[in-house]
Coordinates of C-alpha atoms in Angstrom, one line a residue:
M170 CA 0.0 -0.1 0.0
A171 CA 1.2 3.4 -0.7
A172 CA 2.0 5.8 2.1
T173 CA -0.7 8.1 3.4
F174 CA 0.0 11.6 4.7
R175 CA -1.8 14.8 5.8
R176 CA -1.6 18.0 3.9
R177 CA -2.7 21.3 5.6
L178 CA -4.0 23.9 3.2
Q179 CA -4.5 27.5 4.0
R180 CA -7.9 28.6 5.0
G181 CA -9.5 31.6 3.3
A182 CA -9.2 35.1 4.4
A183 CA -12.4 35.1 6.3
S184 CA -11.5 32.2 8.5
T185 CA -8.1 33.6 9.0
A186 CA -9.5 36.8 10.4
V187 CA -11.7 34.8 12.7
A188 CA -8.7 33.1 14.1
A189 CA -6.9 36.3 14.8
L190 CA -7.1 37.2 18.5
V191 CA -5.8 40.0 20.6
L192 CA -5.2 39.2 24.4
A193 CA -4.9 42.3 26.7
A194 CA -2.2 41.9 29.4
L195 CA -3.3 43.9 32.3
T196 CA -5.5 41.6 34.5
A197 CA -4.8 41.0 38.1
S198 CA -5.3 42.6 41.5
Q199 CA -6.3 46.3 41.6
A200 CA -2.9 47.5 40.7
P201 CA -1.5 50.0 38.3
G202 CA 0.1 48.6 35.2
A203 CA 2.2 49.7 32.3
T204 CA 0.6 50.7 29.0
G205 CA 1.3 50.2 25.3
G206 CA -0.2 49.0 22.2
A207 CA -2.8 50.5 19.9
A208 CA -6.0 51.9 21.0
A209 CA -7.8 48.8 19.8
K210 CA -5.9 46.8 22.4
R211 CA -7.5 48.3 25.4
Q212 CA -6.4 46.9 28.6
P213 CA -8.7 44.8 30.7
A214 CA -9.5 45.9 34.2
P215 CA -7.6 44.4 36.9
P216 CA -9.8 42.0 38.9
P217 CA -10.7 43.4 42.4
A218 CA -8.5 42.4 45.3
D219 CA -8.7 42.9 49.0
I220 CA -5.5 44.8 49.0
P221 CA -5.3 48.2 47.2
I222 CA -2.1 49.4 45.5
D223 CA -0.6 51.2 48.5
G224 CA -1.6 48.4 51.1
G225 CA -4.2 50.9 52.5
S226 CA -1.5 52.7 54.3
A227 CA -1.5 56.3 55.4
Y228 CA -1.6 59.3 53.0
Y229 CA -1.3 63.0 53.1
T230 CA -4.8 64.6 53.9
D231 CA -3.9 68.2 53.3
L232 CA -6.5 69.9 51.1
P233 CA -6.1 72.6 48.5
P234 CA -6.3 76.3 49.5
L235 CA -9.7 77.9 49.2
N236 CA -8.7 80.3 46.4
S237 CA -8.2 78.9 42.9
P238 CA -4.8 78.9 41.4
V239 CA -4.0 81.9 39.1
P240 CA -1.9 80.8 36.1
P241 CA 1.4 82.6 35.8
H242 CA 1.6 85.3 33.1
G243 CA 1.6 84.0 29.7
S244 CA 0.3 80.5 30.8
D245 CA -2.9 78.8 30.1
H246 CA -5.0 76.6 32.4
K247 CA -3.3 73.4 31.6
G248 CA -0.1 74.2 33.3
Q249 CA 1.9 74.9 30.2
G250 CA 3.3 78.3 31.5
P251 CA 6.9 79.4 32.4
A252 CA 8.7 78.2 35.4
S253 CA 7.4 80.9 37.8
G254 CA 4.5 83.0 38.3
R255 CA 1.6 84.2 40.6
G256 CA -1.0 82.0 42.4
P257 CA -0.9 79.9 45.5
A258 CA 2.3 78.1 46.2
E259 CA 0.4 74.8 46.2
A260 CA -0.2 75.3 42.4
G261 CA 3.6 75.1 41.7
L262 CA 4.6 71.7 40.6
P263 CA 8.3 70.5 40.5
A264 CA 9.6 70.6 37.0
T265 CA 10.7 67.1 36.6
V266 CA 7.6 65.7 38.4
L267 CA 5.5 67.8 36.3
A268 CA 7.2 66.6 33.2
A269 CA 6.7 62.9 34.2
Y270 CA 2.9 63.4 34.6
K271 CA 2.6 65.1 31.3
K272 CA 4.8 62.5 29.6
A273 CA 2.7 59.5 31.0
A274 CA -0.5 61.1 29.9
S275 CA 0.8 61.9 26.5
T276 CA 2.1 58.2 26.1
I277 CA -1.2 56.7 27.2
G278 CA -3.2 59.3 25.3
T279 CA -1.5 57.9 22.1
A280 CA -1.9 54.2 23.0
D281 CA -5.3 54.5 24.6
P282 CA -7.1 57.8 23.5
G283 CA -10.4 56.4 24.7
C284 CA -9.3 56.7 28.3
R285 CA -9.0 60.5 28.3
L286 CA -6.4 60.5 31.1
P287 CA -5.6 64.0 32.3
W288 CA -2.1 64.6 33.7
Q289 CA -3.7 66.5 36.5
L290 CA -5.2 63.3 37.9
L291 CA -1.7 61.8 38.2
A292 CA -0.7 65.0 40.0
G293 CA -3.6 64.6 42.4
I294 CA -2.7 61.1 43.2
G295 CA 1.2 62.1 43.5
K296 CA 0.2 64.9 45.9
V297 CA -1.7 62.7 48.2
E298 CA 0.7 59.6 48.0
S299 CA 4.1 61.5 48.3
G300 CA 3.7 65.1 48.3
Q301 CA 4.8 65.3 44.7
A302 CA 7.9 63.2 45.5
R303 CA 8.6 65.3 48.6
G304 CA 8.5 68.6 46.8
G305 CA 10.4 67.2 43.9
A306 CA 13.4 65.8 45.5
V307 CA 14.4 63.9 42.5
D308 CA 17.5 63.9 40.2
A309 CA 17.7 64.9 36.6
E310 CA 16.5 61.4 35.6
G311 CA 13.6 61.6 37.8
T312 CA 14.7 59.2 40.5
T313 CA 14.1 60.2 44.2
L314 CA 17.1 61.4 46.0
Q315 CA 16.1 59.3 49.0
P316 CA 13.7 56.3 49.1
I317 CA 10.0 57.2 49.8
L318 CA 8.8 54.4 51.9
G319 CA 5.5 53.7 53.5
P320 CA 4.9 52.0 56.8
Q321 CA 5.6 48.3 57.2
L322 CA 2.7 46.4 55.9
N323 CA 2.5 44.0 59.0
G324 CA -1.3 43.9 59.4
R325 CA -1.4 46.4 62.3
G326 CA -3.6 49.1 60.9
F327 CA -2.7 48.2 57.3
A328 CA -2.8 45.3 55.0
R329 CA -0.5 42.3 56.0
I330 CA 2.0 41.6 53.2
T331 CA 5.1 39.5 54.0
D332 CA 8.2 40.4 52.1
T333 CA 8.0 39.6 48.5
D334 CA 11.1 41.4 47.0
N335 CA 13.9 40.4 49.4
G336 CA 14.2 44.1 50.2
R337 CA 15.1 45.0 46.7
Y338 CA 12.8 48.0 46.6
D339 CA 11.9 48.8 50.2
G340 CA 14.9 47.5 52.1
D341 CA 12.7 45.4 54.3
L342 CA 13.3 41.7 54.6
T343 CA 10.3 40.9 56.7
H344 CA 7.3 42.8 55.2
D345 CA 6.6 44.9 52.2
R346 CA 6.3 48.7 52.3
A347 CA 4.7 51.0 49.5
V348 CA 7.5 52.6 47.6
G349 CA 8.3 55.5 45.5
P350 CA 6.5 58.7 44.4
M351 CA 3.3 56.8 43.5
Q352 CA 3.7 54.3 46.4
F353 CA 3.5 50.9 44.8
I354 CA 3.6 47.7 46.7
P355 CA 6.8 45.8 45.6
S356 CA 4.8 42.6 44.7
T357 CA 2.4 44.6 42.6
W358 CA 5.2 46.4 40.8
S359 CA 7.4 43.4 40.0
S360 CA 5.3 40.3 39.9
G361 CA 1.6 41.2 40.3
G362 CA 0.5 41.0 36.6
P363 CA -1.3 38.1 35.0
D364 CA 2.0 36.8 33.4
G365 CA 3.9 37.2 36.3
T366 CA 6.0 40.2 35.1
G367 CA 4.2 42.8 37.3
W368 CA 2.7 46.2 36.5
G369 CA 6.0 48.2 36.5
A370 CA 6.7 50.4 33.4
D371 CA 9.6 52.2 31.8
G372 CA 8.5 55.8 31.5
N373 CA 11.8 57.3 30.7
G374 CA 13.2 54.8 28.2
D375 CA 16.3 53.8 30.1
G376 CA 15.4 50.0 29.9
K377 CA 14.5 49.8 33.6
K378 CA 11.4 49.7 35.5
D379 CA 12.0 51.6 38.8
P380 CA 9.2 52.5 41.3
H381 CA 11.5 55.0 42.7
N382 CA 11.6 56.8 39.3
V383 CA 8.7 59.4 38.9
F384 CA 8.6 58.8 35.1
D385 CA 8.3 55.1 35.5
A386 CA 5.9 55.3 38.5
A387 CA 3.7 57.8 36.6
L388 CA 3.3 55.8 33.5
A389 CA 2.6 52.6 35.6
A390 CA -0.1 54.6 37.5
G391 CA -1.6 55.9 34.4
G392 CA -1.7 52.4 33.0
Y393 CA -3.8 51.3 35.9
L394 CA -6.2 54.3 35.9
C395 CA -7.0 53.4 32.2
A396 CA -7.3 49.7 32.6
G397 CA -10.2 47.8 31.5
G398 CA -11.3 50.3 28.9
R399 CA -12.1 53.1 31.4
D400 CA -13.2 56.5 30.3
L401 CA -12.0 58.9 33.1
T402 CA -14.6 61.5 32.0
A403 CA -17.1 59.2 33.4
Q404 CA -17.5 59.7 37.3
D405 CA -18.0 56.0 38.0
D406 CA -14.8 55.0 36.2
L407 CA -12.9 57.8 37.8
D408 CA -14.0 56.9 41.2
R409 CA -13.2 53.2 40.7
A410 CA -9.8 54.1 39.4
I411 CA -8.9 56.2 42.3
L412 CA -10.2 53.9 44.9
G413 CA -8.0 51.1 43.4
Y414 CA -5.2 53.0 45.1
N415 CA -6.6 53.2 48.5
H416 CA -10.1 52.1 49.2
S417 CA -11.1 54.9 51.5
E418 CA -13.9 57.4 50.7
E419 CA -11.7 60.2 52.2
Y420 CA -8.9 59.2 50.1
L421 CA -11.2 59.5 47.1
R422 CA -12.4 62.9 48.1
T423 CA -8.9 64.2 48.9
V424 CA -7.6 63.0 45.4
L425 CA -10.7 64.6 43.6
S426 CA -10.0 67.9 45.6
W427 CA -6.4 68.2 44.2
Y428 CA -7.3 67.1 40.8
A429 CA -10.0 69.8 40.6
F430 CA -7.5 72.4 42.0
Y431 CA -4.8 71.5 39.5
R432 CA -7.3 71.6 36.6
N433 CA -7.9 75.3 37.5
G434 CA -4.2 76.2 36.7
T435 CA -0.7 75.2 37.8
H436 CA 2.8 76.5 37.3
E437 CA 6.2 75.0 37.2
V438 CA 8.7 75.4 40.1
P439 CA 12.3 74.1 40.3
D440 CA 12.9 70.6 41.6
G441 CA 13.1 70.5 45.3
K442 CA 11.0 73.8 45.7
G443 CA 7.6 72.2 45.8
V444 CA 5.3 72.8 48.8
L445 CA 5.6 69.9 51.4
P446 CA 2.5 68.7 53.2
V447 CA 2.6 70.1 56.8
H448 CA 1.1 67.0 58.4
H449 CA 0.8 63.4 57.8
D450 CA -2.6 62.1 58.5
A451 CA -2.6 63.9 61.7
G452 CA 0.3 61.9 62.6
R453 CA 4.2 62.1 62.2
H454 CA 6.7 61.4 59.5
D455 CA 8.8 58.4 60.0
D456 CA 12.6 58.6 59.8
N457 CA 12.8 58.2 56.1
G458 CA 10.1 60.8 55.2
G459 CA 7.6 58.1 54.5
R460 CA 4.3 57.6 56.2
S461 CA 3.4 57.4 59.8
E462 CA 1.6 54.4 61.2
D463 CA -0.4 56.8 63.4
R464 CA -3.6 56.8 61.3
R465 CA -6.6 58.9 62.5
H466 CA -8.7 60.0 59.5
H467 CA -9.4 57.2 57.2
G468 CA -10.0 53.6 56.7
H469 CA -7.5 50.7 57.5
G470 CA -6.1 48.1 55.3
G471 CA -8.0 49.1 52.2
K472 CA -11.5 49.0 53.8
P473 CA -13.8 51.7 52.9
D474 CA -15.2 54.0 55.4
N475 CA -18.9 55.0 55.6
S476 CA -18.3 58.6 54.5
P477 CA -20.7 60.0 51.9
R478 CA -19.5 59.6 48.2
P479 CA -18.5 62.8 46.3
G480 CA -20.1 63.8 43.1
K481 CA -18.4 65.3 40.2
P482 CA -15.9 68.0 41.1
G483 CA -17.3 71.5 40.8
K484 CA -20.9 70.3 41.2
E485 CA -22.2 68.3 44.1
H486 CA -18.6 67.7 45.3
K487 CA -16.8 71.1 45.6
P488 CA -13.3 70.6 46.8
G489 CA -12.2 73.3 49.2
K490 CA -15.4 75.1 49.4
G491 CA -16.3 76.1 52.9
Q492 CA -13.1 74.6 54.4
Q493 CA -11.8 76.9 57.1
H494 CA -8.2 76.1 56.8
Q495 CA -4.9 77.4 55.5
P496 CA -1.8 75.4 54.7
G497 CA 0.9 75.4 57.3
K498 CA -1.3 75.4 60.3
P499 CA -2.2 72.0 61.7
G500 CA -5.3 71.0 63.4
R501 CA -5.4 69.4 66.8
P502 CA -3.5 66.3 67.4
D503 CA -6.5 64.6 68.9
G504 CA -8.4 64.9 65.7
T505 CA -11.3 67.0 67.3
G506 CA -10.3 70.3 65.6
P507 CA -11.4 71.5 62.2
T508 CA -10.4 69.9 58.9
P509 CA -6.8 68.8 59.2
G510 CA -4.6 71.7 58.7
G511 CA -7.4 74.2 59.6
T512 CA -7.8 77.1 62.0
E513 CA -10.5 78.4 64.2
P514 CA -11.6 82.0 64.9
P515 CA -10.4 83.0 68.4
G516 CA -12.9 82.2 71.2
Q517 CA -15.0 80.1 69.0
K518 CA -15.8 76.5 69.8
P519 CA -15.1 74.0 67.1
T520 CA -18.1 73.1 65.0
P521 CA -18.9 69.4 65.6
T522 CA -18.4 67.0 62.7
P523 CA -21.9 66.0 61.4
E524 CA -22.6 62.3 61.3
P525 CA -22.4 61.0 57.8
P526 CA -25.8 60.1 56.3
T527 CA -26.7 56.5 56.4
G528 CA -25.9 54.9 53.0
P529 CA -27.4 51.9 51.3
T530 CA -27.1 48.5 52.9
R531 CA -23.9 46.8 52.0
P532 CA -24.1 43.2 50.8
T533 CA -22.4 40.6 53.0
T534 CA -22.9 37.8 50.7
L535 CA -23.2 37.0 46.9
V536 CA -25.2 34.0 45.9
R537 CA -25.0 32.5 42.6
V538 CA -28.3 32.3 40.6
G539 CA -28.8 28.9 38.7
D540 CA -27.5 25.5 39.6
K541 CA -25.8 24.7 36.3
D542 CA -22.6 26.0 34.8
L543 CA -23.0 28.2 31.7
S544 CA -22.2 26.7 28.4
A545 CA -21.7 27.9 24.8
T546 CA -20.3 26.7 21.6
A547 CA -17.1 28.4 20.4
G548 CA -17.9 31.6 18.6
T549 CA -21.4 31.9 19.9
E550 CA -23.1 33.8 22.8
F551 CA -23.8 32.2 26.0
A552 CA -27.6 31.7 26.2
T553 CA -27.8 32.7 29.9
P554 CA -25.6 35.6 31.2
P555 CA -23.7 35.3 34.4
Q556 CA -25.9 36.3 37.4
V557 CA -25.7 36.6 41.2
R558 CA -27.7 37.8 44.0
A559 CA -26.5 40.2 46.6
Q560 CA -27.9 39.9 50.2
D561 CA -27.3 41.2 53.7
A562 CA -26.5 39.3 56.9
E563 CA -30.2 38.6 57.3
G564 CA -30.5 37.2 53.7
K565 CA -32.5 40.1 52.4
A566 CA -31.8 41.4 48.8
V567 CA -29.5 44.4 48.6
A568 CA -30.3 46.8 45.8
G569 CA -27.9 49.2 44.2
A570 CA -24.8 47.4 45.0
R571 CA -22.0 47.5 42.5
V572 CA -20.9 44.0 41.4
R573 CA -17.9 43.2 39.2
F574 CA -17.6 40.1 36.9
T575 CA -14.1 39.2 35.9
L576 CA -12.9 36.7 33.2
P577 CA -9.7 34.8 33.7
A578 CA -6.8 35.2 31.4
A579 CA -7.2 31.5 30.3
T580 CA -10.3 32.2 28.2
D581 CA -10.9 34.4 25.2
A582 CA -14.6 34.8 26.0
R583 CA -15.5 38.4 26.2
F584 CA -18.2 40.8 27.3
P585 CA -19.3 43.4 24.8
G586 CA -16.7 45.9 23.8
D587 CA -14.0 43.2 24.1
A588 CA -14.1 43.6 27.7
T589 CA -12.6 41.2 30.3
A590 CA -14.4 42.8 33.3
V591 CA -17.7 44.6 33.8
T592 CA -19.3 46.2 36.7
V593 CA -23.2 46.3 37.1
K594 CA -25.5 47.3 39.8
T595 CA -28.0 45.0 41.4
D596 CA -31.7 45.7 40.7
K597 CA -34.5 46.0 43.3
N598 CA -34.4 42.2 43.8
G599 CA -30.7 42.2 44.6
L600 CA -29.9 40.6 41.2
A601 CA -26.7 41.6 39.3
T602 CA -26.8 40.4 35.7
A603 CA -23.7 40.7 33.5
P604 CA -24.1 41.7 29.9
T605 CA -24.2 39.1 27.2
L606 CA -21.0 36.9 27.2
R607 CA -19.7 35.6 23.9
A608 CA -17.5 32.5 23.7
G609 CA -14.2 32.9 21.8
D610 CA -12.4 30.1 19.9
R611 CA -10.7 28.6 22.9
T612 CA -12.6 25.7 24.2
G613 CA -12.7 24.2 27.9
A614 CA -13.9 25.2 31.3
F615 CA -13.3 28.4 33.1
R616 CA -14.4 30.3 36.2
I617 CA -15.9 33.8 36.2
R618 CA -14.8 35.7 39.4
V619 CA -17.6 37.8 41.0
T620 CA -16.9 40.4 43.7
T621 CA -18.5 43.6 45.2
V622 CA -16.8 46.7 44.2
A623 CA -16.7 47.7 47.8
H624 CA -15.2 44.4 48.9
T625 CA -17.9 43.8 51.6
A626 CA -18.8 40.4 50.5
P627 CA -16.4 37.3 49.8
A628 CA -15.8 36.6 46.1
I629 CA -17.6 33.8 44.4
E630 CA -17.1 32.1 41.1
V631 CA -19.5 31.2 38.3
G632 CA -18.4 28.1 36.1
A633 CA -18.6 28.3 32.3
T634 CA -17.6 25.9 29.5
V635 CA -16.9 26.6 25.8
K636 CA -17.6 23.7 23.7
A637 CA -15.9 23.0 20.3
R638 CA -17.8 23.8 17.2
P639 CA -19.3 20.8 15.4
A640 CA -17.3 19.5 12.6
P641 CA -18.2 21.3 9.3
K642 CA -20.5 19.0 7.1
A643 CA -20.7 18.6 3.4
D644 CA -23.4 16.6 1.5
K645 CA -22.2 17.2 -2.0
L646 CA -18.9 17.5 -3.8
A647 CA -18.7 18.8 -7.3
R648 CA -16.0 19.9 -9.8
T649 CA -15.9 23.6 -10.6
S650 CA -15.0 22.8 -14.3
D651 CA -16.4 20.2 -16.8
K652 CA -13.1 20.3 -18.8
E653 CA -11.6 16.7 -19.5
L654 CA -8.6 15.9 -17.4
T655 CA -6.0 14.4 -19.7
A656 CA -2.1 13.9 -19.4
T657 CA 0.6 11.9 -21.2
A658 CA 2.1 9.0 -19.5
G659 CA 5.2 9.9 -17.6
K660 CA 4.2 13.5 -17.4
A661 CA 1.9 15.4 -14.9
F662 CA -1.5 16.9 -15.3
A663 CA -1.8 20.7 -15.5
E664 CA -1.1 22.5 -12.3
D665 CA -4.2 22.6 -10.0
A666 CA -6.2 20.6 -12.6
V667 CA -8.7 19.4 -10.1
E668 CA -10.7 22.0 -8.1
I669 CA -13.9 21.0 -6.2
K670 CA -16.6 22.7 -4.3
A671 CA -18.3 21.4 -1.2
T672 CA -21.9 22.4 -0.1
Y673 CA -24.2 21.4 2.6
Q674 CA -27.8 21.8 2.0
D675 CA -26.9 23.9 -1.1
K676 CA -24.8 26.3 1.1
I677 CA -21.0 26.7 1.0
A678 CA -19.5 24.2 3.2
A679 CA -16.1 25.8 4.5
G680 CA -13.5 23.7 6.6
V681 CA -14.7 20.4 5.4
A682 CA -12.1 17.6 5.6
V683 CA -11.7 15.7 2.3
T684 CA -9.9 12.5 1.4
A685 CA -8.6 12.0 -2.1
T686 CA -7.8 8.4 -3.4
M687 CA -6.7 6.9 -6.5
V688 CA -8.9 3.9 -6.8
T689 CA -9.4 0.9 -9.1
D690 CA -12.5 0.7 -11.3
D691 CA -14.1 -2.2 -9.5
P692 CA -17.7 -1.1 -9.2
K693 CA -18.5 -3.2 -6.2
Q694 CA -15.5 -2.3 -4.0
P695 CA -13.0 0.2 -5.4
V696 CA -9.7 0.0 -3.5
E697 CA -6.4 2.1 -3.6
N698 CA -4.8 1.7 -7.1
D699 CA -1.2 0.6 -7.2
K700 CA -0.6 2.1 -10.6
G701 CA -1.4 5.1 -12.8
P702 CA -1.7 8.7 -11.5
Y703 CA -0.3 9.6 -8.1
F704 CA 0.6 12.5 -5.8
K705 CA 4.0 13.4 -4.1
D706 CA 4.6 13.9 -0.4
P707 CA 5.7 17.5 -0.2
E708 CA 7.1 16.9 3.3
A709 CA 9.3 13.9 2.3
T710 CA 13.1 14.1 1.8
G711 CA 15.6 12.3 -0.2
A712 CA 14.4 9.5 -2.4
A713 CA 11.2 9.3 -0.5
K714 CA 10.1 12.7 -2.0
H715 CA 9.6 11.0 -5.5
K716 CA 7.8 7.9 -4.0
P717 CA 4.1 7.8 -5.4
V718 CA 1.4 8.5 -3.0
R719 CA -2.2 7.6 -4.0
T720 CA -4.1 8.7 -0.8
L721 CA -4.2 12.1 0.6
T722 CA -5.9 13.0 3.9
G723 CA -6.4 16.3 5.8
L724 CA -7.4 18.3 2.7
T725 CA -9.7 21.1 3.8
T726 CA -12.0 23.3 1.8
D727 CA -11.3 27.0 2.2
A728 CA -13.8 29.7 3.3
D729 CA -15.6 29.6 0.0
G730 CA -15.9 25.8 0.2
L731 CA -13.3 25.4 -2.6
L732 CA -10.4 22.9 -2.6
K733 CA -7.6 22.7 -5.3
L734 CA -5.8 19.4 -5.3
P735 CA -2.0 19.2 -5.4
K736 CA -0.3 18.4 -8.6
I737 CA -1.1 14.9 -10.0
Y738 CA 1.7 12.9 -11.7
T739 CA 1.6 9.8 -13.9
D740 CA 3.7 6.7 -14.4
A741 CA 4.2 4.7 -17.6
H742 CA 0.6 3.2 -17.5
A743 CA -1.8 4.5 -19.9
G744 CA -5.6 4.4 -19.7
T745 CA -8.5 5.8 -17.9
F746 CA -8.1 6.0 -14.0
L747 CA -10.4 7.0 -11.2
L748 CA -9.9 9.7 -8.4
R749 CA -12.3 9.3 -5.5
L750 CA -13.0 12.3 -3.2
T751 CA -14.9 11.7 0.0
T752 CA -16.1 13.4 3.2
A753 CA -16.8 12.0 6.7
D754 CA -20.5 12.7 6.1
G755 CA -20.6 10.4 3.0
A756 CA -20.4 12.9 0.2
V757 CA -18.5 11.3 -2.7
L758 CA -17.2 12.5 -6.0
T759 CA -15.5 10.3 -8.7
V760 CA -13.3 12.1 -11.2
K761 CA -12.0 10.4 -14.5
L762 CA -8.3 10.9 -15.3
K763 CA -7.3 9.9 -18.8
V764 CA -3.7 9.1 -19.5
A765 CA -2.5 8.8 -23.1
A766 CA 0.5 6.5 -24.1
A767 CA 3.7 8.1 -24.5
T768 CA 4.8 8.9 -28.1
G769 CA 6.8 6.0 -29.4
S770 CA 5.9 3.6 -26.8

C-alpha cells in the first residue's frame, strides 16, 4: 500500500480573520500597570482584590487652598506656562515631576485615547501619595534622592504583606512597604501581573522599571487608571480608578479635591522647591520621610469608610469650598479640631463634625443564581448571562450594590466591547446580571470571578464551558469545471487541474475535511490503485520525496468551500483512471483521469 499523509491547506481570508485574537495583558489585582499598544488593544480591568495598591497605608490629607490657582503670566489653564508666576504656592509643581505626569498622559493618550487620562489626575494622586515626590526631591533622571517608603505592611492598621522582593525596593526583609512617588507595593510592581511580570513600566526609556523613578511610576499609575477600557471623564470610572489606590472614601475625596485644584491652573517650580504637606494624616513622619503608622482619619487596610461619596468636582462635590483652613497650620493632634490643617476663629468652639448620612445597605454575601454552569459553543453567545444575588446578613436582597464580573486570562470569551471585566448594579431584587457573554475560539472550562466593588462580600465564582464547534459538514462535492482531465504517461496533469466545491444543503461548506484516493475501477468495492496517476509527499526528503502517494488525507475546503488538489503525476501506464473524493458525512465525487500513451511507446 502506498503511504498516506496529511496536507494542511491555508484557510480563506475570512476564517483567518476569525482566528486572529488579541489578548490584553493587564489583568490582576487592583494595581496600576504599564500601558502600550494600539487603542484597539484596550487593557482589561484588573480583577478586584482585597489589598489596594498602597496597601491601605496612610496618605497625606492636606486639602487645596480655598482660592483657585492663578496661572502665571503667559500660561494657560493646563499648566503649560513658564517656570514661575503668580498664584498659591500649592499650584507650583516641581519641573521634573510635572514633566513625568505630562509624559505619562501623552504616552497613554496615544496608545489609549479612549481613556482620556488628564495629567492633573496623576498630579492629584502624586500629591496625596508622596507630596509630589517630597516637593520634587528627584535627580535629573526623575529618581528620588532618597527612598520614599510607606509604613511596614505588617497587618497592624494596614494590609499584611510579608516580604516579596527580598528588600530590593523597600529594604525590608520581613514585610513589604509601599515605595516611590506613587507608592506601589513591591509585589504589585514586580510580579503582580497576569503573566508574572508585574505592573511596572519604563517611562523614561532607560530600559529599567524603577518604582522610585517618577517617570516610571507615573506611567505605571496611568496604566492602571485606564485599565479595563475606562473612560475617566465618566465619574464612576474615575471613582473606581482612584479607589484602586486606597479604598477609602476620604482618600477619594482628597484626590478629587487636588485634581479639581490642578485643573484650574498650575505653574512650574524648580525641583526641590515644591510645597511639602505640613502634616501626615494627623500623625508624624517616619525617619525616612515616608508615612506614619499613626492613622486617624481614614479606613484601614484598604477597607472603605462610611463617609458619603463625592459627586463630580465643581458640582455636588466642591473641593475646598467652605473649608476653614490654611496650609501650614495643623489641626489638633487629637483629631477634634477642624479639617486637618485648619484654624478656628479666636474664642469660637469647634463646629462638631456632622454624622455621615446612612448609606445603602452593603451586601455581605453573593449568591450564585442557577444550579448549572454556563455553556456555549465556540464563537457563539452564552444563552444565559452570568448572574448573582447580593444579600445582607439577614438574607435580604440588597439593591444598588456594584458587582464586578471578571474573566480569567485562560479564556478568550469576552463581554461587549471586548471587555474582560464589567461592573453592574443590583436591581431591586438584589440581582446583578452581567451583559451578554460571547465565547471565543478557545474551548474548555473556566471560572468567572464575581466580587462586590466595595469588597464587603467574599468573592464567588461562576463556572462556564466553551464547547468545540461541530465539525463542518458537506453533503455534496462537485468539480468547478467540466473540462476533460488528460495527461501523457510519464508527465503530470496541469497544475491545480482538479478543483472541487463542497456544499451542505446547497450552502457553502467551509472547513470540510476531504480525502482524495486513486482507486481501481471495481464497481463493487474500489480500493487504492497501485498504478497510474499519483501525488507526491511535499514533506518527504531524499528518495522518499519521489515515491508515489495515492491517498491524501487532511485536505480542507477554504472559506468559499473550494479545494484545489495538489499536482497529479503519472507513471508509465496509460488508460482511464479514477480519483475518488470523500467526506466524513458520506459525500462522494469520482473524477476520471485519462492518461495517453507516451509517443513512441
